[in-house]
Structure formats: structure tokens, C-alpha cells
Amino acid sequence: MSSAPLNPAPPASDFIREIVAQDNASGKFAGRVITRFPPEPNGYLHIGHAKSICLNFGLAQENAGRCHLRFDDTNPAKEDQEYVDSIMEDVRWLGFDWGEHLYYASDYFQRLYDWAVLLTGAGLAYVCDLSADQISRMRGSLTQPGTPSPHRDRPVQENLDLLERMRNGEFPDGARTLRAKIDMASPNLNLRDPVMYRIAHAEHHRTGSQWCIYPMYDWAHGQSDWIEGVTHSICTLEFENHRPLYNWFVDNIAKLGGAPANVSYRPQQSEFARLNLTYTVLSKRRLLELVKGGHVNGWDDPRMPTLSAFRRRGYTPEAIGQFARSVGVTKFDSVIDVSRLENALRDDMNRRAPRRMGVLDPLKLVIDNYPEGQSEELDAINNPEDPAAGTRKIPFSRVLYIEQDDFREIPPPKYHRLAPGQEVRLRYAFFVRCTTIVKDDQGVITEVHCTYDPATRGGDSPDGRKVKGTIHWVSAAHAVQAEVRLYDHLFNKQDPNDVPEGQSYLANLNPHSLVVAADARLEPSLKEAAAGERFQFERHGYFCVDSRDSRPLRPVFNRTVSLKDTWSKMEKKKPAS
Ligand code: ATP
Ligand code: MG
């Protein structure tokens, strides 16, 4: 990478930044700004998470505050250390640092349990023997109040005793729950005696078999923020109607004298619209399904919308940050066109990625009037956007490869590339004119023969002769053979969930999301390319050396993103040399 990364544009203000500014002005949190990014370690982070990360860490940076990384690890059945590790790697890759503020909800299990005992002792929670199914059936609906549990009025002592026995492992999974005693007729369903604890005799990736009851997310989340002194608890819109429940828990614990020492305020939750992208699914459940079902090759398959996949595919964290800032923070759900992400990437890559020539679908081109066994070196510009990137030498010889697509035996109208009798410019090299073609027994063209004009060295004709087409090429004897993977959207519908009744979103998988150019020939300077290195292959797009499968003499490249406008741009950018 030669030149400096994209200069991050300052984020525009938004309603959350305004809330923070107001709180700072009113002294609500005595000027503190403490945010957190609270993933559940049950999958890899995706581009939606990046929006939340940039917002939470960004707010902390802009306000000289801090942002915690907290794992909301309350569901042992679905969580794993692998996910914890990948999440930390991804947050760092985006350029953020939580410093010493790494937390786990599981660190608060004892505290939460003590609070549950406190609420139970005050008659604000009870042990219920209904099954999960019964509870959900008796919850009522938006128009129907819920039905109280037959155990709702259990005496306090009995509740305390049963809670302790739940905790001690006396009951099987699902036999009982602890529920908050709030209001079965509340218009907010979250307040209809929500479950606080469930029994699950499951190994937790951090607490082992220490616990056999686990807090529900809603019972853990708000208090975890509170314990950490989070001021601005930012989450996505679907949690808006959980906010009254979080406040109920915290307020009642505070009333009973249970507030954490050193925290004189309660977190203020604000909700923003989650990121949705066209042609993309962003639900962890679905992403897991794609991985487990073998529809992709793992979480970091470059077609996935996970940060690890983007990294492997060649996306830069700067482009992702730029995109996250540009989509902004609002209260309204919308779907963002995935091309906005791709454009942010092109902007970044255009400045940074050195240009190279690579032939993905090779056709042999023989220059009959070029001496056999001879070769010469020509100068090629590394990056027209970055003069400091300089030039490099590329070898030229009698036998070259060009793209199959750049030759037509019978050219359609306005075809300016190579055809019998037609003259084109070989990029950075010479003008060549096609004289004859060679075909095999099946009539397939195996060689195109040309003559070249030595006076056009460097790609310009001294007699002012013009050619309409410029094509790229590599010298056959010098080229490096490579595998190039061309990715397209994983789904072929803008809304992957748009399927006929009874069908799965999997029906919208794009069968052409990966096309492999198995026998590509690249200019020799790419022999040494290291994993993760990024290039523009002229006229093809931006590419990155695959970090998993690439080998020194057999490199594998991933197409990061295609070029938007290849042909006209290249003609305009033709160097003046
Ligand atoms: P999913 O819905 O994809 O399964 P999640 O919300 O369950 O994701 P969490 O691990 O709980 O995943 O997410 C951590 C944080 O990231 C939460 O604060 C959540 O609000 C936020 N987040 C998740 N998905 C998005 C998204 N698409 N856009 C913005 N923020 C998101
Ligand atoms: Mg969640």
C-alpha cells in the first residue's frame, strides 16, 4: 500500500449525538460519556455491527469518554470462545480500542442473582412452574391482556426457597422460571411478568458448570450497563419497548437499596435504526444457517457480510468506517443500497491500490515480427491517482496473453478491440495489428497472430495514428499463473427474504456468486504479493491476495469489488508519456 488511507470525514450530527450534547450541556452525567458495544458471542460480527461499533466508539472518542466492549454472554447453548476471539479481532481491525474496559455479563451472574433475591424478597418476583410454551400462550396479545400465572401469588418465603433450589440444581431444565411481577395487563407485552431466569444445566464458556440457571438477556442487559456506569446505552429500535422494563428493574433495585456503589445515575437508553443492506442478510441466525448448511465456506467466506469476510475479501476498515458514517444514524428503518458500501470501497482503493495487469481468461497472442527469444522491459504507472507510487517495469516478448473477450473473429459493430485486420494499443507497450488466427480441430481459436509497430513503443504513435482500443496483456513466458475468484452478491434479489409463500430465503441464493478463473495469468510483479495485499487489475476491478488459500508460486486472488466504469476511464487516464 503506497499512499495514506482515506481521510475520515467527520460524522454529521444526528439525534444521538444531539442527545449526548444536550446531556453534556445540562450536566446530566456530570460530563461523562460512557458507551458500550455489547455483542452476544454467538456468531461473527457483520457490517450491521460495524455501524453500532463506529457509533459507540465514535461517540466516546468525540466526547473524550470511553467505550466498553461487553460480551452479553447469557445464553451458554449458543455461545463460544471462538466468537469472543473473532469479535475482539474485528473491533480492533476497525481501529477501536476498549483499553482495560473489557467486560462479560457472566462476570455479573452473582450480582444479578443477589438482585433477583432482593426483588423476590420484596414480592416483585416469583417462581413460576409453567412451561415456556404455557407462558407464551398466556401472555395475551396487543389487544388481549395476559392471564396471570397460577403461581403469581406464591408467598415470598416459598419463592425464595424455590429460587435457591433452582440455583442449587434441584430441578430439571425448563421445570421452573423466575418471573418479574409487574402487570399482566400492561399494553407493553415486555412488562407482562417477563422471565428473569431459566434453568439450563449447560456448560458456559466462561463460568463452566458453576451455574445451572441463566439470566435472560432482558434481566442482564440493563443492569450490566448500570454496573459499568454506562451513561448512553445505545441499541437498535427493536429494544425501544424493552426500555420500560430495563428502567423498572433498575428503579426497583435502587429503591430496595441495591444500586451499585459509585454509580449515582442510571443509563439512558436511546434506540436507532439497524442497518439493512440490499442483497444481504444480516441476521446472525441466518448467517449461521448459511455456514452450517454449507451454502458458503465458513464465516469468512468472502461472500458473507461479516467483517472477517470483508477483511479476507480485501475491504479496508477505512472504507467500512466511511460507509458507516455516511449512512448516518436515524430512527427510521430503511434499506441501504449495497452499492454505497461498494462505492466507499472503490473510493478508498482507487487512491491506494497499485495497478497491475492480469489476464483472467487467457488467449495466446503471437507477434510474428518480434524476434524469438528476445524480451524487453516497459514502464508502467503504478497508480495514476498517486504520483508518489512511481512506475514499474513489465516484460514484453513475442508471445503474450490477452483476454478471450478482447478478440472477435467477427467483430460486432463498434467493437474497438482486436479483430482480423484491426489495430489496438497494448497498454504501456505497442500498437499491434491482427493478421491471422489459428484454430484447433474443433474450430476453437487457439492463437491470434499480429504484427507490432516498434515505433509505437510506450503506446503512442509518432505519426499521430490513432487506435480506438487499448487492451491489457501479459508476457506468456514471464507471467505468474494464478487462481482468481470473482464474487458477486450472495443473493440475487434485493430483498433476499422476498420469496413465495412456503419457500425459504435460500431460494434466492445466487448460483453465480462465485466464479473461479482457475488459469489466470498475471504480470510477474505479482509473484511476490503477500496475503492481504491489494491491487487493481486494470479493467477488472480491485483484488486482494487470499489469506487462506494463496501459496507463493500459486497465488489466489479475491476480487474485492469490480470497477464501475472501466473503459472510458482508462482511455482518459492514459499517461502522457
Ligand atoms: P442479529 O440480529 O444479527 O442476530 P444481534 O442484535 O442479536 O444481531 P448482538 O450481538 O446482540 O447481535 O449485537 C450487538 C450490538 O450490535 C447490539 O447493540 C445491536 O443492537 C447491534 N446491531 C446488531 N445488528 C445491527 C445492525 N444490523 N445494525 C446496527 N446495529 C446492529
Ligand atoms: Mg441482540
XYZ file of C-alpha atoms and ligand atoms in Angstrom:
609
model
C 0.000 0.000 0.000
C 1.670 3.143 -1.066
C -0.289 6.196 -0.057
C -2.133 7.389 3.002
C -5.558 5.994 3.849
C -8.766 7.792 3.213
C -9.124 10.849 5.361
C -12.106 10.126 7.568
C -14.852 12.685 7.097
C -16.158 13.893 10.457
C -19.514 12.323 11.240
C -22.505 14.516 10.607
C -24.503 15.186 13.722
C -27.500 13.004 14.359
C -30.184 12.659 17.007
C -27.986 10.544 19.268
C -25.093 12.969 19.063
C -27.580 15.719 19.885
C -28.806 13.845 22.952
C -25.233 13.457 24.137
C -24.505 17.136 23.522
C -27.610 18.112 25.494
C -26.670 15.823 28.353
C -23.206 17.329 28.395
C -24.707 20.817 28.447
C -27.190 20.046 31.235
C -24.639 18.127 33.260
C -26.924 15.104 33.425
C -23.998 12.707 33.720
C -21.539 15.317 35.001
C -19.976 15.438 31.544
C -19.313 11.703 31.369
C -19.846 9.866 28.135
C -19.573 6.127 28.667
C -20.895 3.876 25.940
C -20.517 0.204 25.211
C -20.695 -2.241 22.360
C -22.482 -5.316 23.732
C -22.364 -8.274 21.331
C -23.628 -11.679 22.203
C -20.769 -14.086 21.346
C -22.979 -16.351 19.263
C -21.641 -15.518 15.821
C -19.201 -13.373 13.894
C -19.711 -9.648 13.617
C -21.314 -8.322 10.456
C -21.476 -4.975 8.735
C -24.531 -4.001 10.829
C -22.443 -4.396 13.948
C -19.834 -2.128 12.364
C -22.417 0.635 12.333
C -23.035 0.163 16.044
C -19.298 -0.084 16.785
C -18.496 3.104 14.870
C -21.334 4.883 16.657
C -20.474 3.754 20.173
C -16.705 4.042 19.937
C -17.045 7.192 17.835
C -19.222 8.922 20.448
C -16.719 8.070 23.153
C -13.814 9.435 21.091
C -15.615 12.614 20.142
C -16.504 13.327 23.758
C -13.316 12.289 25.498
C -15.293 9.452 27.034
C -14.815 5.720 26.803
C -16.459 2.760 25.201
C -16.597 -0.670 26.777
C -16.590 -3.958 24.982
C -19.000 -6.188 26.825
C -19.929 -9.698 25.885
C -23.576 -10.327 26.664
C -22.937 -13.985 27.277
C -26.125 -15.129 28.962
C -27.005 -17.989 26.643
C -24.416 -20.781 27.025
C -26.051 -23.037 24.476
C -25.200 -20.747 21.576
C -22.017 -19.079 22.690
C -18.420 -19.944 22.135
C -14.890 -18.681 22.774
C -14.275 -18.758 19.013
C -16.848 -15.992 18.659
C -15.388 -13.986 21.537
C -11.962 -14.060 19.873
C -13.240 -13.147 16.454
C -15.276 -10.239 17.838
C -12.225 -8.762 19.562
C -10.184 -9.145 16.393
C -12.863 -7.442 14.307
C -13.340 -4.480 16.644
C -9.589 -3.904 16.664
C -9.429 -4.245 12.914
C -11.973 -1.442 12.621
C -9.476 0.647 14.550
C -11.064 0.783 18.004
C -9.671 0.014 21.393
C -11.572 -0.660 24.581
C -8.425 -0.394 26.693
C -8.968 -2.009 30.048
C -12.735 -1.942 29.656
C -13.406 -5.484 28.582
C -16.399 -6.979 30.375
C -18.628 -10.005 30.351
C -22.211 -10.215 31.530
C -21.165 -13.549 33.029
C -18.961 -11.592 35.457
C -22.200 -10.234 36.884
C -24.011 -13.541 37.366
C -23.649 -13.466 41.139
C -24.652 -9.829 41.345
C -27.702 -10.441 39.205
C -28.655 -13.394 41.339
C -28.388 -11.326 44.501
C -30.619 -8.698 42.941
C -33.107 -11.359 41.943
C -33.224 -12.468 45.580
C -33.740 -8.829 46.586
C -36.692 -8.366 44.226
C -38.163 -11.743 45.188
C -37.889 -10.863 48.864
C -39.770 -7.644 48.166
C -42.574 -9.502 46.414
C -41.525 -8.206 42.995
C -40.589 -11.565 41.502
C -41.925 -15.106 41.809
C -41.097 -18.638 40.825
C -43.445 -19.940 38.164
C -43.942 -23.598 37.277
C -45.422 -23.028 33.854
C -43.534 -24.209 30.805
C -42.093 -21.716 28.349
C -44.877 -22.671 25.999
C -47.613 -22.070 28.530
C -46.093 -18.743 29.486
C -46.069 -17.553 25.946
C -49.629 -18.746 25.328
C -50.875 -16.961 28.447
C -49.112 -13.747 27.579
C -52.083 -12.433 25.637
C -51.697 -10.156 22.657
C -51.684 -6.491 21.777
C -55.483 -6.491 22.072
C -55.884 -9.127 24.813
C -54.496 -8.854 28.336
C -52.417 -11.752 29.589
C -53.611 -14.422 32.008
C -51.887 -14.393 35.395
C -49.852 -17.453 36.262
C -51.439 -19.678 38.946
C -48.167 -19.189 40.874
C -48.183 -15.427 40.741
C -49.274 -15.082 44.358
C -46.918 -17.598 45.827
C -45.773 -16.497 49.312
C -42.444 -14.676 49.374
C -40.747 -17.319 51.553
C -41.734 -20.110 49.191
C -40.412 -18.102 46.227
C -37.103 -17.504 47.972
C -36.820 -21.151 48.820
C -37.640 -22.319 45.289
C -35.273 -19.778 43.733
C -32.453 -21.054 45.875
C -33.267 -24.629 44.945
C -33.358 -23.667 41.260
C -29.915 -22.202 41.691
C -28.731 -25.326 43.519
C -29.694 -27.533 40.618
C -32.600 -29.384 42.191
C -34.871 -29.044 39.157
C -34.502 -30.146 35.565
C -34.229 -27.778 32.626
C -37.420 -25.906 31.938
C -39.170 -27.009 35.142
C -39.447 -23.519 36.595
C -38.612 -19.919 35.907
C -38.252 -16.796 37.956
C -40.541 -14.042 36.690
C -40.821 -10.369 37.498
C -44.207 -9.481 38.981
C -45.201 -6.423 37.010
C -48.511 -6.207 35.139
C -50.205 -8.946 33.112
C -52.489 -6.338 31.539
C -49.788 -3.904 30.503
C -50.124 -2.675 26.928
C -46.386 -3.354 26.710
C -46.000 -7.125 26.427
C -42.489 -6.935 27.816
C -43.976 -5.924 31.166
C -46.293 -8.926 31.436
C -44.303 -10.727 34.093
C -41.216 -11.374 31.968
C -38.972 -14.318 32.722
C -35.767 -13.365 34.553
C -34.159 -16.796 34.990
C -34.461 -20.092 33.250
C -32.974 -23.405 34.286
C -30.333 -24.753 31.917
C -27.839 -27.362 33.044
C -25.354 -26.212 30.459
C -21.617 -25.563 30.417
C -20.868 -21.901 29.995
C -17.748 -20.974 28.013
C -16.543 -18.872 30.955
C -18.322 -19.976 34.116
C -18.252 -23.683 33.356
C -20.820 -25.593 35.408
C -20.943 -23.006 38.193
C -24.476 -22.036 37.224
C -27.490 -24.005 36.149
C -29.798 -21.025 35.984
C -29.045 -18.302 33.470
C -30.359 -14.749 33.351
C -32.498 -13.779 30.384
C -30.971 -11.096 28.184
C -33.553 -8.572 29.392
C -32.721 -9.248 33.008
C -28.991 -8.921 32.435
C -28.633 -6.184 29.900
C -29.809 -3.032 31.647
C -28.130 -3.898 34.925
C -24.872 -4.716 33.166
C -24.879 -1.191 31.746
C -25.738 0.155 35.181
C -22.933 -1.737 36.922
C -20.427 -0.375 34.401
C -21.644 3.181 34.779
C -22.687 3.388 31.147
C -24.310 6.768 30.518
C -25.631 6.327 26.992
C -26.910 2.880 26.327
C -27.426 2.768 22.589
C -29.255 -0.051 20.902
C -31.381 -0.840 17.910
C -35.066 0.048 17.589
C -36.473 -3.343 18.477
C -35.389 -2.681 22.057
C -37.373 0.524 22.350
C -40.237 -1.195 24.133
C -37.838 -3.101 26.349
C -36.652 0.193 27.798
C -39.526 0.476 30.333
C -38.605 -2.993 31.589
C -34.917 -2.121 31.965
C -35.927 1.009 33.849
C -38.344 -0.969 36.038
C -35.588 -3.377 37.074
C -33.064 -0.668 37.798
C -35.523 1.620 39.602
C -36.827 -1.140 41.839
C -33.387 -2.416 42.707
C -32.384 1.172 43.544
C -35.485 1.615 45.711
C -34.553 -1.504 47.618
C -31.098 -0.078 48.256
C -29.303 -2.299 45.766
C -27.761 0.338 43.493
C -24.106 -0.296 42.659
C -21.718 1.775 44.739
C -20.173 4.714 42.869
C -22.951 4.931 40.302
C -25.267 7.839 41.011
C -27.229 7.675 37.782
C -28.969 5.154 35.656
C -28.090 4.576 31.979
C -30.186 6.375 29.410
C -31.145 4.089 26.560
C -31.587 5.502 23.056
C -32.577 3.469 20.048
C -31.546 3.847 16.425
C -32.498 2.026 13.242
C -30.430 -1.027 12.434
C -28.545 -1.235 9.188
C -30.148 -3.230 6.412
C -28.470 -3.740 3.048
C -29.829 -4.826 -0.292
C -28.850 -8.335 -1.484
C -27.679 -9.124 2.047
C -28.946 -10.936 5.113
C -27.692 -9.604 8.428
C -29.321 -11.838 10.961
C -26.844 -13.949 12.874
C -29.291 -16.813 12.880
C -29.359 -16.770 9.090
C -25.621 -16.303 8.751
C -25.116 -19.320 10.984
C -27.547 -21.240 8.805
C -25.556 -20.328 5.687
C -22.361 -21.570 7.333
C -23.809 -24.744 8.866
C -25.729 -25.585 5.721
C -22.581 -25.371 3.595
C -24.038 -22.632 1.399
C -20.810 -20.715 1.942
C -17.356 -21.835 3.022
C -17.355 -20.599 6.587
C -17.927 -17.311 8.374
C -15.120 -15.635 6.443
C -16.238 -16.776 3.017
C -15.696 -13.558 1.057
C -19.352 -13.511 0.022
C -20.524 -13.202 3.621
C -21.350 -9.785 5.103
C -19.213 -10.494 8.157
C -16.268 -8.289 8.992
C -13.912 -11.258 8.775
C -15.196 -11.993 5.275
C -14.823 -8.367 4.227
C -11.300 -8.364 5.579
C -10.419 -11.502 3.654
C -12.030 -10.117 0.534
C -9.881 -7.009 0.725
C -12.211 -4.386 2.175
C -10.397 -1.751 4.184
C -11.551 -0.768 7.665
C -11.366 2.838 6.497
C -13.922 2.216 3.762
C -16.231 0.455 6.200
C -15.887 3.325 8.668
C -16.558 5.836 5.928
C -19.645 3.904 4.905
C -20.886 3.595 8.480
C -20.561 7.345 8.946
C -22.185 8.126 5.630
C -25.337 6.094 6.271
C -25.923 8.112 9.423
C -27.989 7.338 12.490
C -31.754 7.653 12.338
C -34.940 6.442 13.979
C -36.409 5.067 10.769
C -35.841 1.629 9.365
C -34.581 1.699 5.825
C -32.638 -0.476 3.440
C -29.350 0.882 2.193
C -28.215 0.078 -1.307
C -25.172 -2.200 -1.048
C -23.579 -0.181 -3.851
C -22.992 2.591 -1.322
C -20.695 0.288 0.579
C -19.005 -0.754 -2.653
C -18.546 2.874 -3.677
C -16.931 3.738 -0.357
C -14.551 0.904 -1.029
C -13.802 1.983 -4.604
C -13.010 5.495 -3.401
C -10.543 4.126 -0.917
C -8.993 1.541 -3.236
C -8.710 3.985 -6.096
C -6.324 6.059 -4.039
C -4.377 3.232 -2.560
C -4.279 0.169 -4.757
C -1.354 -0.179 -7.165
C -2.393 -1.022 -10.723
C -1.364 -4.287 -12.295
C -2.219 -6.193 -15.429
C -3.825 -9.586 -15.180
C -5.470 -11.749 -17.820
C -8.280 -13.812 -16.326
C -9.336 -15.773 -19.392
C -6.194 -16.098 -21.491
C -5.893 -16.214 -25.262
C -2.453 -16.556 -26.830
C -1.257 -13.643 -28.926
C 1.865 -14.143 -31.072
C 3.715 -11.178 -32.519
C 5.230 -12.561 -35.688
C 7.656 -9.718 -36.346
C 9.056 -9.721 -32.804
C 12.289 -11.721 -32.564
C 12.029 -15.099 -30.906
C 13.830 -15.418 -27.587
C 14.002 -11.659 -27.103
C 12.302 -9.598 -24.428
C 12.377 -6.020 -23.196
C 11.062 -4.057 -20.248
C 8.487 -1.339 -20.467
C 7.484 1.276 -17.927
C 4.052 1.098 -16.360
C 2.488 3.595 -13.987
C 1.690 2.162 -10.574
C -1.133 4.467 -9.652
C -2.293 7.453 -11.675
C -4.023 8.733 -8.518
C -0.779 8.737 -6.614
C 2.327 10.084 -8.395
C 4.460 9.023 -5.426
C 3.691 5.399 -6.263
C 6.040 5.683 -9.256
C 6.450 3.214 -12.087
C 7.476 -0.397 -12.533
C 8.977 -2.489 -15.316
C 6.903 -5.040 -17.145
C 8.412 -7.573 -19.527
C 7.290 -7.762 -23.135
C 8.060 -10.595 -25.551
C 6.893 -12.362 -28.674
C 4.177 -14.456 -27.040
C 1.611 -12.747 -24.866
C -1.754 -13.474 -23.326
C -4.758 -11.246 -23.807
C -8.361 -11.731 -22.657
C -10.532 -14.005 -24.777
C -13.041 -11.216 -24.601
C -10.691 -8.763 -26.262
C -10.704 -10.636 -29.562
C -13.524 -11.285 -32.025
C -13.136 -13.096 -35.290
C -16.281 -11.385 -36.498
C -16.478 -8.151 -34.521
C -19.868 -6.653 -33.748
C -20.367 -3.007 -34.739
C -18.293 -0.534 -32.720
C -16.035 -3.264 -31.401
C -12.762 -1.423 -30.874
C -10.710 -4.264 -29.553
C -8.774 -6.811 -31.558
C -10.224 -8.373 -34.717
C -8.717 -9.513 -38.019
C -7.124 -6.521 -39.719
C -7.816 -4.252 -36.756
C -5.168 -2.372 -34.786
C -5.183 -1.827 -30.997
C -2.852 -0.488 -28.377
C -1.336 -2.916 -25.907
C -1.343 -0.951 -22.685
C 2.066 0.641 -21.987
C 3.557 -1.268 -24.937
C 2.930 -1.089 -28.680
C 0.272 -0.943 -31.354
C -0.454 -4.383 -32.790
C -2.482 -5.345 -35.852
C -4.113 -8.747 -36.188
C -3.002 -10.681 -39.234
C -4.154 -14.289 -38.868
C -5.727 -16.703 -36.457
C -5.044 -20.351 -35.671
C -7.865 -22.757 -34.815
C -7.870 -26.305 -33.488
C -9.800 -29.267 -34.958
C -12.968 -28.120 -33.205
C -12.687 -24.665 -34.706
C -11.724 -23.063 -31.417
C -9.301 -20.164 -31.775
C -6.043 -21.107 -30.081
C -3.759 -18.315 -31.268
C -4.083 -14.842 -32.632
C -1.182 -13.585 -34.722
C -0.213 -9.958 -35.017
C 2.487 -7.665 -36.204
C 3.637 -4.847 -33.978
C 4.873 -1.384 -34.812
C 8.184 -0.793 -32.996
C 7.750 2.981 -33.475
C 4.791 2.966 -31.061
C 6.816 1.909 -28.032
C 5.184 3.113 -24.832
C 1.791 3.136 -26.529
C 1.834 6.233 -28.752
C 2.284 6.586 -32.432
C 4.769 9.185 -33.648
C 2.795 9.660 -36.878
C -0.314 10.639 -34.923
C -2.115 7.451 -35.957
C -4.998 6.734 -33.580
C -6.377 3.450 -32.347
C -9.714 3.222 -30.607
C -8.966 0.333 -28.303
C -6.458 -0.312 -25.541
C -6.193 -3.789 -24.093
C -4.130 -5.290 -21.319
C -1.787 -8.222 -21.711
C 0.945 -10.220 -20.019
C 4.064 -11.821 -21.409
C 3.418 -15.577 -21.513
C 6.904 -16.645 -20.501
C 7.078 -14.223 -17.588
C 3.525 -14.407 -16.271
C 2.550 -15.932 -12.964
C -0.267 -18.423 -13.056
C -2.977 -17.726 -10.505
C -6.471 -18.546 -9.385
C -8.758 -15.549 -9.333
C -12.090 -15.693 -7.541
C -14.779 -13.407 -8.813
C -17.501 -12.717 -6.306
C -20.939 -11.393 -6.834
C -23.844 -10.792 -4.452
C -24.679 -13.882 -2.439
C -28.379 -13.334 -3.138
C -29.908 -12.427 -6.448
C -32.846 -10.489 -5.007
C -32.573 -7.031 -3.487
C -34.616 -8.349 -0.596
C -33.381 -11.908 -0.008
C -36.406 -12.543 2.186
C -38.784 -11.898 -0.670
C -39.867 -15.434 -1.539
C -43.134 -17.075 -2.494
C -45.191 -18.426 0.383
C -43.647 -21.559 1.872
C -40.183 -21.051 0.361
C -37.012 -20.227 2.225
C -34.800 -17.203 1.580
C -32.246 -19.800 0.460
C -34.185 -19.999 -2.787
C -32.740 -16.556 -3.540
C -29.116 -17.668 -3.288
C -27.236 -16.525 -6.369
C -25.793 -19.618 -8.087
C -23.157 -17.403 -9.732
C -21.965 -15.679 -6.573
C -18.548 -17.261 -7.075
C -16.937 -17.687 -10.472
C -13.399 -19.009 -10.490
C -10.864 -18.011 -13.114
C -8.644 -21.017 -12.487
C -5.981 -20.300 -15.079
C -5.388 -16.575 -14.863
C -2.024 -15.153 -15.947
C -0.737 -12.131 -14.075
C 2.200 -9.833 -14.582
C 5.305 -11.182 -12.823
C 5.488 -8.491 -10.142
C 2.502 -10.230 -8.529
C 4.553 -13.339 -7.843
C 5.692 -11.865 -4.563
C 2.360 -10.451 -3.426
C 1.709 -11.123 0.254
C -1.541 -12.279 1.822
C -3.915 -9.372 2.199
C -2.125 -7.160 -0.335
C -4.470 -5.219 -2.591
C -4.226 -4.298 -6.253
C -6.257 -3.002 -9.079
C -6.172 -5.330 -12.062
C -6.697 -2.884 -14.859
C -10.167 -3.075 -16.388
C -11.192 -5.843 -13.950
C -11.515 -4.324 -10.522
C -9.796 -4.467 -7.171
C -8.275 -7.677 -5.899
C -6.664 -8.939 -2.752
C -4.397 -11.910 -2.103
C -6.442 -14.524 -0.280
C -5.145 -15.052 3.232
C -6.229 -18.675 3.456
C -5.547 -20.401 0.182
C -2.824 -18.384 -1.524
C 0.582 -20.064 -1.968
C 3.846 -18.432 -3.079
C 4.007 -19.850 -6.596
C 0.299 -20.349 -6.937
C -1.343 -17.162 -5.676
C -5.075 -16.922 -5.133
C -6.737 -13.554 -5.547
C -10.178 -12.476 -4.400
C -11.998 -9.828 -6.318
C -12.803 -7.225 -3.720
C -15.032 -5.145 -5.954
C -15.386 -4.553 -9.655
C -14.610 -1.258 -11.355
C -17.644 0.798 -12.056
C -16.618 2.365 -15.298
C -13.621 0.668 -16.785
C -13.271 1.515 -20.379
C -13.869 5.245 -20.709
C -11.943 5.954 -17.546
C -8.901 4.116 -18.763
C -8.831 5.993 -22.030
C -8.943 9.315 -20.201
C -6.248 8.307 -17.761
C -3.842 7.240 -20.462
C -0.472 8.510 -19.279
C 1.032 11.380 -21.237
C 4.386 9.606 -21.613
P -28.651 -10.205 14.858
O -29.966 -9.511 14.920
O -27.916 -10.051 13.586
O -28.699 -11.618 15.312
P -27.990 -9.138 17.365
O -28.593 -7.828 17.554
O -28.660 -10.273 18.023
O -27.719 -9.398 15.850
P -25.845 -8.636 19.128
O -24.635 -9.434 19.325
O -26.843 -8.589 20.213
O -26.487 -9.168 17.793
O -25.470 -7.179 18.660
C -24.561 -6.367 19.329
C -24.911 -4.946 19.067
O -24.911 -4.674 17.668
C -26.274 -4.609 19.585
O -26.193 -3.391 20.298
C -27.109 -4.462 18.371
O -28.101 -3.517 18.558
C -26.106 -4.031 17.304
N -26.518 -4.478 15.995
C -26.802 -5.730 15.604
N -27.210 -5.764 14.333
C -27.180 -4.489 13.887
C -27.489 -3.854 12.645
N -27.931 -4.557 11.581
N -27.337 -2.520 12.566
C -26.897 -1.817 13.605
N -26.591 -2.346 14.798
C -26.730 -3.664 14.946
Mg -29.094 -8.942 20.112
